[in-house]
Coordinates of C-alpha atoms in Angstrom, one line a residue:
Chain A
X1370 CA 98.1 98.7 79.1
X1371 CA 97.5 102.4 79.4
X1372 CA 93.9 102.9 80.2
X1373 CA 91.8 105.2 78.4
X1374 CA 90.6 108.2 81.3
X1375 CA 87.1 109.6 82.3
X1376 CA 87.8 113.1 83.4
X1377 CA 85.0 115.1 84.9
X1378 CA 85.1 118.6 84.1
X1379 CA 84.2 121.1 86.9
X1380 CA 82.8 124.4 85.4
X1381 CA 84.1 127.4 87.8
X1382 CA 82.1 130.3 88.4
X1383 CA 82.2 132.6 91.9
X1384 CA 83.3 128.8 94.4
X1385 CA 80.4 127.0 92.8
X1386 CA 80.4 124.1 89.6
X1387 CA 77.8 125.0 87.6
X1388 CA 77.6 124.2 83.7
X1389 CA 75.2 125.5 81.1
X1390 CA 73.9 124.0 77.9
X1391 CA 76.0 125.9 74.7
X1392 CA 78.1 127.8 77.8
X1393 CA 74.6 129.4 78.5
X1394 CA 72.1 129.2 80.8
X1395 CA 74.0 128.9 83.8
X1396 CA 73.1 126.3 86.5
X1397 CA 74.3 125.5 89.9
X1398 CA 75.8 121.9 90.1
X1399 CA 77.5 121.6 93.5
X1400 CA 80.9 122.2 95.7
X1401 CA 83.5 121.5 94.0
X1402 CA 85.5 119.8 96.9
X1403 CA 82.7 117.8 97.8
X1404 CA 82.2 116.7 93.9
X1405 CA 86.0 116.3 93.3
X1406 CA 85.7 114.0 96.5
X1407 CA 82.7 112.1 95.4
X1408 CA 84.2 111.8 91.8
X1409 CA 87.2 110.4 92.9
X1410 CA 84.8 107.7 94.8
X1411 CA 83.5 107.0 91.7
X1412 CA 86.7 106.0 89.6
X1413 CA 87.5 109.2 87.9
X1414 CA 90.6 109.3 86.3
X1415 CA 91.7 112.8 86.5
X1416 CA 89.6 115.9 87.0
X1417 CA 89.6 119.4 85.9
X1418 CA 88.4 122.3 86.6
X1419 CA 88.0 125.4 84.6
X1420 CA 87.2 128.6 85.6
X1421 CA 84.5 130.5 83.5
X1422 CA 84.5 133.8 84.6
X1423 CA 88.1 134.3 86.1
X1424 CA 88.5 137.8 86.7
X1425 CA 91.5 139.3 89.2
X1426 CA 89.6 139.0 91.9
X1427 CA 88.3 135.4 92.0
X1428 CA 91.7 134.6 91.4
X1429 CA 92.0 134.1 94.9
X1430 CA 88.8 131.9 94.7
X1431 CA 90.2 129.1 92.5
X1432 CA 93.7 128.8 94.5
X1433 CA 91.7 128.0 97.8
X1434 CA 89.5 125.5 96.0
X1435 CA 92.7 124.1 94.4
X1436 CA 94.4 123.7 97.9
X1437 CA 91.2 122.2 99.2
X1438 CA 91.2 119.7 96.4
X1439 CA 94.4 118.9 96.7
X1440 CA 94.5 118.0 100.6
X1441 CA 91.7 115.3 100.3
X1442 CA 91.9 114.1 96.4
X1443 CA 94.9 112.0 95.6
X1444 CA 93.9 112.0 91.4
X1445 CA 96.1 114.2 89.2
X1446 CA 93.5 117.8 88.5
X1447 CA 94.2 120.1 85.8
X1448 CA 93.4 123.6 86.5
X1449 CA 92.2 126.4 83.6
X1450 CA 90.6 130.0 82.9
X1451 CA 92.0 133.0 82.2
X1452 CA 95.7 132.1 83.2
X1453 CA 97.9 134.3 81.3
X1454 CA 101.4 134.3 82.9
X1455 CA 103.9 131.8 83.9
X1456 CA 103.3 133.4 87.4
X1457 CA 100.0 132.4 87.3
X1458 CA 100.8 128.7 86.5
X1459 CA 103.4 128.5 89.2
X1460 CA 100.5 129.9 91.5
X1461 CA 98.0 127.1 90.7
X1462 CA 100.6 123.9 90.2
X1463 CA 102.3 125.1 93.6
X1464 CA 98.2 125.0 95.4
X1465 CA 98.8 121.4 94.3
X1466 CA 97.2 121.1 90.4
X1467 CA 99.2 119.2 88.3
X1468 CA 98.7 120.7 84.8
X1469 CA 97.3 123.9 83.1
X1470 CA 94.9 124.5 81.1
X1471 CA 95.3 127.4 78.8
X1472 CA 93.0 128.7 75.5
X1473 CA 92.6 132.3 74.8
X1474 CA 95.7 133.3 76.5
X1475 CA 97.4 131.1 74.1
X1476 CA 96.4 132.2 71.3
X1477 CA 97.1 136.1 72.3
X1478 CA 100.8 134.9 73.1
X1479 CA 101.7 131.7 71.8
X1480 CA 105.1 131.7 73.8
X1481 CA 102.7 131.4 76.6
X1482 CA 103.2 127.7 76.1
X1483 CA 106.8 127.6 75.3
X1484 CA 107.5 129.4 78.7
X1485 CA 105.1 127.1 80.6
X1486 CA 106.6 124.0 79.2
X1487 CA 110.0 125.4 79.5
X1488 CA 109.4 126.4 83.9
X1489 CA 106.9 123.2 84.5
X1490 CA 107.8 120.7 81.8
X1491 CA 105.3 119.9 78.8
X1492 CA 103.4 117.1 80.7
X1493 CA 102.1 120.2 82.7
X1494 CA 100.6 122.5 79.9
X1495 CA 97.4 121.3 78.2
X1496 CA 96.3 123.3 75.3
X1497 CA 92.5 123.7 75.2
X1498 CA 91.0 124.2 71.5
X1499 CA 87.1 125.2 71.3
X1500 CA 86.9 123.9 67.6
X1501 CA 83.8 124.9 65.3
X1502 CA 83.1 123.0 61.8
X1503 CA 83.6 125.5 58.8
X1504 CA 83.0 123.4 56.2
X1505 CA 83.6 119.8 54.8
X1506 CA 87.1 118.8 57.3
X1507 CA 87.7 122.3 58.6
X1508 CA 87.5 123.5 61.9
X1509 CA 88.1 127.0 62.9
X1510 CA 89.6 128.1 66.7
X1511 CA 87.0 130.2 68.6
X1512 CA 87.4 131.9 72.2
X1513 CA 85.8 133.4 74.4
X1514 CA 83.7 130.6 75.5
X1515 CA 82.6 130.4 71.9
X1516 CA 81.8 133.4 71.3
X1517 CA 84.6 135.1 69.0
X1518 CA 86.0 133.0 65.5
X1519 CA 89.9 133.7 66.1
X1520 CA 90.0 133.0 61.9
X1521 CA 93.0 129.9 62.9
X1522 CA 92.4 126.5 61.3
X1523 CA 92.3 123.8 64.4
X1524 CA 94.5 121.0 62.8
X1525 CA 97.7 123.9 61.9
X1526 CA 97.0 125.4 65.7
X1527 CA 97.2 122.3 67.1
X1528 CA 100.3 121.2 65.6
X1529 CA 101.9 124.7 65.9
X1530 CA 101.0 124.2 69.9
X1531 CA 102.5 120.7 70.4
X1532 CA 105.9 121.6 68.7
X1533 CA 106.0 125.3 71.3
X1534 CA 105.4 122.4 74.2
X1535 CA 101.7 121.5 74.8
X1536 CA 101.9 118.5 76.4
X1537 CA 98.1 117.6 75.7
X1538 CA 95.6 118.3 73.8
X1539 CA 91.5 119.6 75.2
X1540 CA 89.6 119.4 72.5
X1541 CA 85.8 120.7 72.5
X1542 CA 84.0 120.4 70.0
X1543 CA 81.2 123.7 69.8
X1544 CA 79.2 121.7 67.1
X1545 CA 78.5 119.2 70.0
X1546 CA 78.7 120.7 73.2
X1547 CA 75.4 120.8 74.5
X1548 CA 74.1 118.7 72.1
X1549 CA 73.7 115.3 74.0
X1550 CA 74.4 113.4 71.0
X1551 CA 77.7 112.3 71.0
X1552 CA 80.9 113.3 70.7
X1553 CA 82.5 115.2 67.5
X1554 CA 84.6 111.8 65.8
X1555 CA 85.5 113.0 62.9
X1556 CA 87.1 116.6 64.4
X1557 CA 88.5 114.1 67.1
X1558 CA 89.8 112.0 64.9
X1559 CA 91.3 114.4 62.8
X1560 CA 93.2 116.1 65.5
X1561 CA 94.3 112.7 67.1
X1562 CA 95.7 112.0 63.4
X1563 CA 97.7 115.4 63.2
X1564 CA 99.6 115.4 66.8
X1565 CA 101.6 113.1 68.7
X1566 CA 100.4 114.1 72.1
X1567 CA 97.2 112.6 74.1
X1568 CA 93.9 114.0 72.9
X1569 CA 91.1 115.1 75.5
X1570 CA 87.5 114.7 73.6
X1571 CA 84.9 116.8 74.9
X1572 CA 81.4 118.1 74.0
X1573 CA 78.4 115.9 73.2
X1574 CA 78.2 112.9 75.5
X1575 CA 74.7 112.5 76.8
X1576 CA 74.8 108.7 77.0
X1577 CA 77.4 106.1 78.4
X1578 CA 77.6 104.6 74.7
X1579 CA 79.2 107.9 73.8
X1580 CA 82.0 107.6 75.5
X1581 CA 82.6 104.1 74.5
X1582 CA 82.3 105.1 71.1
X1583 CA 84.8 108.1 70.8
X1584 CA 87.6 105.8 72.2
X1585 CA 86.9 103.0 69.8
X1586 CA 86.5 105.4 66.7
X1587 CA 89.2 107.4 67.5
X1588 CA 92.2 106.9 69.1
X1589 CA 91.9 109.4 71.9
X1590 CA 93.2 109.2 75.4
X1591 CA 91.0 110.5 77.5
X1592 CA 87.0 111.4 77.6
X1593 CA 85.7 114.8 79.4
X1594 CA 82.2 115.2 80.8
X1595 CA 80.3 117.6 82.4
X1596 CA 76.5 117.9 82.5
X1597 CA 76.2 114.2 82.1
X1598 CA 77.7 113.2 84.9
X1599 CA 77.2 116.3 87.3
X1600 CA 73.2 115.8 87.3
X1601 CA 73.7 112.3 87.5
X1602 CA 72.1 111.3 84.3
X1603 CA 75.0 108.2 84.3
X1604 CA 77.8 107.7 86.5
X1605 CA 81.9 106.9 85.8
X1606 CA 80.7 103.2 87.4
X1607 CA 78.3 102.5 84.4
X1608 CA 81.0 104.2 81.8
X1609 CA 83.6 101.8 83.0
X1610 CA 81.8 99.1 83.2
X1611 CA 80.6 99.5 79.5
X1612 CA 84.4 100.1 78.5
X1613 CA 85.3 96.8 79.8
X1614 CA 82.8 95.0 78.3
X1615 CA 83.8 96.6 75.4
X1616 CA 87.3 95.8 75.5
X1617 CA 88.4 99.3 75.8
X1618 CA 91.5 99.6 78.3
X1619 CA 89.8 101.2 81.6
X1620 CA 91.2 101.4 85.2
Chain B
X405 CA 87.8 98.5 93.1
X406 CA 85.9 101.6 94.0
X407 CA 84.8 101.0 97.7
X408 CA 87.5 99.5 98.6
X409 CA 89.1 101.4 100.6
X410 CA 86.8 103.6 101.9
X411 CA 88.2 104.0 105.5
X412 CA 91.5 105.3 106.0
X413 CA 93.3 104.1 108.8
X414 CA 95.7 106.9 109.8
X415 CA 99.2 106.0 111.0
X416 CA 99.9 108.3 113.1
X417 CA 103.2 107.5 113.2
X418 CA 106.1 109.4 115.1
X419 CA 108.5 109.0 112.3
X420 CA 111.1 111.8 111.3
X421 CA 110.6 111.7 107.2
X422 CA 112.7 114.2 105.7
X423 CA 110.7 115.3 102.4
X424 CA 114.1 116.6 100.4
X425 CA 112.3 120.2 99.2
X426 CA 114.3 122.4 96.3
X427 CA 111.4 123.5 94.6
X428 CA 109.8 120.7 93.1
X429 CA 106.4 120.8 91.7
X430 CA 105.0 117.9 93.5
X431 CA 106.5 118.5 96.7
X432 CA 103.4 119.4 98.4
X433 CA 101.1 116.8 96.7
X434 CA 103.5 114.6 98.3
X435 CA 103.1 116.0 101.4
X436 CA 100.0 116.2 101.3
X437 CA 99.3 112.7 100.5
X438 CA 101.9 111.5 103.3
X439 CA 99.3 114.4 105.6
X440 CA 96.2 112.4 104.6
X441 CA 97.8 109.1 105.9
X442 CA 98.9 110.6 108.9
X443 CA 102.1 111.0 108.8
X444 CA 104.1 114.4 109.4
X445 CA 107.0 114.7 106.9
X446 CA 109.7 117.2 107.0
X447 CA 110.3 119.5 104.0
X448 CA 113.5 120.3 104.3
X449 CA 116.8 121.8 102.3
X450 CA 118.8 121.4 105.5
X451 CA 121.6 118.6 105.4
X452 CA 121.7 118.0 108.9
X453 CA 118.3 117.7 109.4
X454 CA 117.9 114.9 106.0
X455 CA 121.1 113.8 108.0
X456 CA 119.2 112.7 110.8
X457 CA 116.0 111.9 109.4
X458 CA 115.0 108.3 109.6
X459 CA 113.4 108.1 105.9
X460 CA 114.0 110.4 103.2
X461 CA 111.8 111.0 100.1
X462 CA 112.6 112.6 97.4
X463 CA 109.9 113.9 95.2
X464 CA 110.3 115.7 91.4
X465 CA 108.9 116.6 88.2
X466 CA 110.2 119.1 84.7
X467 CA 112.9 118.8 83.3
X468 CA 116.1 116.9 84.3
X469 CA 118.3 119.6 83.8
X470 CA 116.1 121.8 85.8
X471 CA 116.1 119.4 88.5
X472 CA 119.6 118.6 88.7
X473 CA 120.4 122.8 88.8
X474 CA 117.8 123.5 91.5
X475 CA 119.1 120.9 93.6
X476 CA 122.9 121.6 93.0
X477 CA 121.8 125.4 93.9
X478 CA 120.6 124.3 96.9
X479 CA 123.8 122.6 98.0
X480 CA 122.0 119.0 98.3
X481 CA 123.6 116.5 96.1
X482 CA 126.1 115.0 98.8
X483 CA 123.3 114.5 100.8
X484 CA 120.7 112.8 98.6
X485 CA 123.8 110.9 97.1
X486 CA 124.9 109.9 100.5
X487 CA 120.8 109.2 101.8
X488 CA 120.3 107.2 98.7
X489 CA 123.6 105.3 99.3
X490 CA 122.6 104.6 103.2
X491 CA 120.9 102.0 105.0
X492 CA 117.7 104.5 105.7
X493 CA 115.0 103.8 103.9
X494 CA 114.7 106.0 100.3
X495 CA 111.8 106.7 98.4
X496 CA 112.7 108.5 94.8
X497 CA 109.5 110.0 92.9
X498 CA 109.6 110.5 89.1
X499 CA 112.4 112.7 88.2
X500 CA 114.0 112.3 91.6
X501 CA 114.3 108.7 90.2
X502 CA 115.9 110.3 86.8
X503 CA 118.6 112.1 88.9
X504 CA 120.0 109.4 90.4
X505 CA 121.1 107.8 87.8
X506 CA 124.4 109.5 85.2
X507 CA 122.8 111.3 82.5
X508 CA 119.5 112.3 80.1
X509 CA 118.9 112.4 77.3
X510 CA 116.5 115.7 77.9
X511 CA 119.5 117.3 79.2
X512 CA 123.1 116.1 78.0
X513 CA 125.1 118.8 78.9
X514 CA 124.1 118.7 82.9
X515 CA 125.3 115.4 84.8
X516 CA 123.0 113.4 87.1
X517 CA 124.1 112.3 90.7
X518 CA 125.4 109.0 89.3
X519 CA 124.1 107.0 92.5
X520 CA 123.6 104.2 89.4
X521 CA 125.4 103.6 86.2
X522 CA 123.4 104.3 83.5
X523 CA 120.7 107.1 81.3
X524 CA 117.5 108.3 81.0
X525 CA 116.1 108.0 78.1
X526 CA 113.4 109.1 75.6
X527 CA 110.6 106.6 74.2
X528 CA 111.4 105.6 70.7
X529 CA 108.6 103.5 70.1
X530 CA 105.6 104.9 71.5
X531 CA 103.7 107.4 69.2
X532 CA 102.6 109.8 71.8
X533 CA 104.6 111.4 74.1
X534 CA 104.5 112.2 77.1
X535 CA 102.9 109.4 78.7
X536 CA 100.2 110.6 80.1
X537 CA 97.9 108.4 82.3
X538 CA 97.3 105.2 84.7
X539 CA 99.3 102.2 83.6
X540 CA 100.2 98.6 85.5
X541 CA 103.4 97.5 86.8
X542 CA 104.9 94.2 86.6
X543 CA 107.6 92.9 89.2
X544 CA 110.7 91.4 87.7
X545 CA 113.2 91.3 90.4
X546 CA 111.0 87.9 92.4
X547 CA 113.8 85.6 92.8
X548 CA 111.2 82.3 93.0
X549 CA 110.0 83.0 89.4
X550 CA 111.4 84.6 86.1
X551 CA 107.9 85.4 84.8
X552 CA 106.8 89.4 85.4
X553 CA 104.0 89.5 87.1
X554 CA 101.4 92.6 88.2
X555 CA 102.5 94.3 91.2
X556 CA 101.0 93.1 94.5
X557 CA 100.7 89.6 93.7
X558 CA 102.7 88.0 96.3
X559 CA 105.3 90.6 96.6
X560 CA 108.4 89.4 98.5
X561 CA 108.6 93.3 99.3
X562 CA 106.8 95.1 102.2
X563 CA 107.7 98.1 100.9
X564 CA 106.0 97.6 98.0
X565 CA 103.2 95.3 98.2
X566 CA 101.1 97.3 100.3
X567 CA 98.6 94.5 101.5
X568 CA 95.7 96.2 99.6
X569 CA 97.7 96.6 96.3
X570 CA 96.1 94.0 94.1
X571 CA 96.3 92.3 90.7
X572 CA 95.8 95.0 87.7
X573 CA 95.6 98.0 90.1
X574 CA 97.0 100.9 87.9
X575 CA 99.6 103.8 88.8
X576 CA 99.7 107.1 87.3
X577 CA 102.3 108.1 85.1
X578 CA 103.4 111.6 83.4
X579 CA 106.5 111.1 81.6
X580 CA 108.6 111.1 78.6
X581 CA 111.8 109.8 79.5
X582 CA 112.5 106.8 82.1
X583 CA 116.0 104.9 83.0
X584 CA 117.9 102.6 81.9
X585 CA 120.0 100.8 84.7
X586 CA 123.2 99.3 83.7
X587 CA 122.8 96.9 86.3
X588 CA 119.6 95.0 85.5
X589 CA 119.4 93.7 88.8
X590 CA 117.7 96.4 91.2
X591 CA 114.9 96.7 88.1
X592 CA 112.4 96.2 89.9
X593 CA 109.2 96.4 88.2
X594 CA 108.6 97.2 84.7
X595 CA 106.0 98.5 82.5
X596 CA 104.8 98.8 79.1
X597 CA 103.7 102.1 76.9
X598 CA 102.9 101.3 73.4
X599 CA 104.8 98.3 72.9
X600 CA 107.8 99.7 74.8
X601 CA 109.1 98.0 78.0
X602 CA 110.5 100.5 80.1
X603 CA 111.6 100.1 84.2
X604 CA 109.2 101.7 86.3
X605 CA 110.8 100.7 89.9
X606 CA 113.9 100.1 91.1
X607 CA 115.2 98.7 94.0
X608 CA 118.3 98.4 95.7
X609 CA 118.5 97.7 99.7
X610 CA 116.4 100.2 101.4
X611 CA 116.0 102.5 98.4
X612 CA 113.2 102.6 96.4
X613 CA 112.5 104.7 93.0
X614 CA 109.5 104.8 90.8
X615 CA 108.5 106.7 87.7
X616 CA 104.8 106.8 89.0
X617 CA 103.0 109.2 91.2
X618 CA 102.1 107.8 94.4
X619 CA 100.9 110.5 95.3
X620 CA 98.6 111.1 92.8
X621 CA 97.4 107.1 92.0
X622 CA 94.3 107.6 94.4
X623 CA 93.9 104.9 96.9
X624 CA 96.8 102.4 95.1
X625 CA 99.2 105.2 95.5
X626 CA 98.1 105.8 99.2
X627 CA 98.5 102.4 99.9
X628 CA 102.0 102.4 98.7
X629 CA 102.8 105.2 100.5
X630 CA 101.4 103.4 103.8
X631 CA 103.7 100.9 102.9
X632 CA 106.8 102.4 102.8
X633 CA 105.9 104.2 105.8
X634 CA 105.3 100.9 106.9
X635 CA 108.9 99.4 106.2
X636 CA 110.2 102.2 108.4
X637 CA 112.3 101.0 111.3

């Protein structure tokens, strides 16, 4: 049976994992190598990392720590943050990531996942939605870490991205990120429903009972978590080990 | 199964492992995985020099049309037809298990390599493609037993057994098409998405192909790797 994943997400910024409540507040959490390393000791699934603050410059920055990754971590990684041309992607996947991870840039240019799926296949280009409630069962798409409402209605962008080619769906939820309380089921769910492409829930967990939760209340693939895990408030051992016990299908 | 295999005991083997390179996305992952268990592959596009490796692998993932184009630009099929067809050992990786078989159904219009009768196809039943994730593998092909069971249990093949592979030890998969062999006898090991059985090795003499990554399944796919390097004369 195809297990459900725990994917640690590594926040980017300047060589250093850092992740902030709300994308604020900034702290430093750590090498990446060394957590990608110590993650992969502990079970993960997959990993990503996204880069926050990718400018031209630290472009450079994220291909080393991809190359690094990739020479002592034998998990497929998922790379993101501010890619914006196949080039870009053929950069990354060649430093030895095996998918993308692209938002904004997306939305710009949606042929941006058309081409990528078209060079890399689709099981390479993960669409990443930062989804916040409107009203009653609406979601709108922001970007810009949150920061700008792009007007588009998350269920119709999501569909509209898996028939261009997005092999997979990262969903965050900006009603929950932050919050510690759990992740967003009903958006989840609601985005599961609409696409037939794995699912990515992230944004809320603060506990191990919500991760167990969004996979049995949803039918998601795959759980992402940050904060939680990077200052070692629970660890993918105790996740699993709950998942089991609650019949959930885990590696 | 996290601290299981904590050390790595590194091969260090002087074996010439031609890695078959025309551009495939996972060709360095491979490498680098074959790297980590210290063991110095080739990449190669040069015939002669696949010619006289002593194990060849041949990695790939996109599209099988893409695949099949990049390798017939690169002037490679006799010699991935003829490697696969020879008594050296063969190790096909995702799509460069796809290739060897006639046709896809991704691609119609562009032939395979034909090494085996028979297509790739799509997954009918499963409600979400691709398949995306870690999944188990049950052997078919024991000869003492008709009932599938988990890779590693007792496996009659070095190549694949890897002593540290165990029962319910998952590979990972990214894929939305697999084969289907005309001749059901070098499926290998099979497993199941959704309710849908699909082959996920086959095995025929010294050549092995599997829809999984080994090079990404962390310390399973490691150990499988070893393995093969293992069954290398």
């Amino acid at each position: 049976m195809l297990a459900k994943r725990i994917i640690p997400c590594l926040d980017i910024k300047d060589g250093r994992v850092v992740k902030g409540t709300k994308f604020l507040n900034l702290k430093d959490a750590g090498d990446p190598v060394e957590l990608a390393k110590y993650y992969n000791e502990q079970g993960a699934d997959e990993l990503c990392f996204l880069d926050i603050t990718a400018s031209h410059e630290e472009r450079k920055t994220i291909i080393e720590i991809v190359e690094a990754v990739a020479k002592q971590v034998f998990i497929p990684f998922t790379v993101g943050g501010g890619i914006s041309t196949v080039d870009q992607m053929k950069d990354i996947l060649r430093a030895g990531a095996d998918k993308i991870t692209i938002n904004t840039s997306a939305i710009k240019n949606p042929d941006l996942i058309k081409e990528g799926a078209r060079a890399f296949g689709s099981q390479c280009i993960v669409l990443a939605i930062d989804a916040k409630k409107e009203k009653a069962a609406k979601w709108k798409v922001y970007i810009k870490g949150g920061r700008e409402n792009t007007g588009l209605d998350v269920i119709e962008w999501a569909k509209k991205a898996v028939s261009l080619g997005a092999g997979e769906i990262l969903l965050t939820s900006m009603d929950a990120d932050g919050t510690k309380e759990g992740y967003d089921i009903e958006l989840t769910k609601a985005v599961v429903d609409a696409v037939n492409v794995p699912v990515i829930a992230s944004g809320g967990a603060g506990k191990i009972e919500h991760v167990t939760e969004v996979f049995k209340k949803t039918n998601c693939d795959a759980a992402l978590l940050a904060s939680i895990l990077h200052y070692k408030d629970v660890s993918i051992k105790q996740i699993k080990e709950l998942m089991k016990k609650e019949m959930v299908a885990v590696r | 199964m996290f601290a299981r295999f904590t050390n790595h005991e590194k091969h260090n083997v002087k074996k010439n492992i031609a890695l078959i390179d025309f551009g495939a996305g996972n060709l360095y992952s491979v490498h680098k995985a074959l790297e980590f268990i210290g063991v110095n592959s080739k990449i190669t596009k040069d015939p002669s020099e696949i010619e006289k490796s002593d194990a060849v692998v041949f990695p790939g993932v996109g599209a099988f049309g893409a695949v099949m184009s990049s390798i017939k630009k690169n002037n490679l099929q006799e010699i991935i037809i003829k490697s696969a067809k020879s008594k050296k050992p063969f190790l096909g990786i995702c799509v460069g298990m796809q290739v060897l078989f006639e046709m896809s159904e991704e691609n119609p219009e562009e032939k395979g390599l034909s090494v085996f009768k028979g297509k790739v196809v799509k997954f009918k039943k499963a409600k979400k493609i691709p398949h995306i994730g870690w999944n188990e593998i049950y052997l078919t092909a024991r000869s003492d037993s008709d009932e599938a069971v988990p890779i590693g249990i007792a496996s009659p093949e070095p190549a694949l057994s890897g002593a540290n592979v165990a029962r319910n030890d998952k590979f990972y998969f990214v894929h939305s098409y697999y084969v289907s062999p005309e001749d059901k006898s070098i499926i290998y090991g099979e497993t199941d998405y959704d309710g849908e059985k699909f082959t996920s090795i086959i095995k025929k003499d010294n050549l092995t192909a599997v829809q999984f990554h080994p090079e990404k399944s962390g310390e399973v796919g490691l150990e499988l790797l070893k393995s093969f390097v293992g069954s290398i004369g």
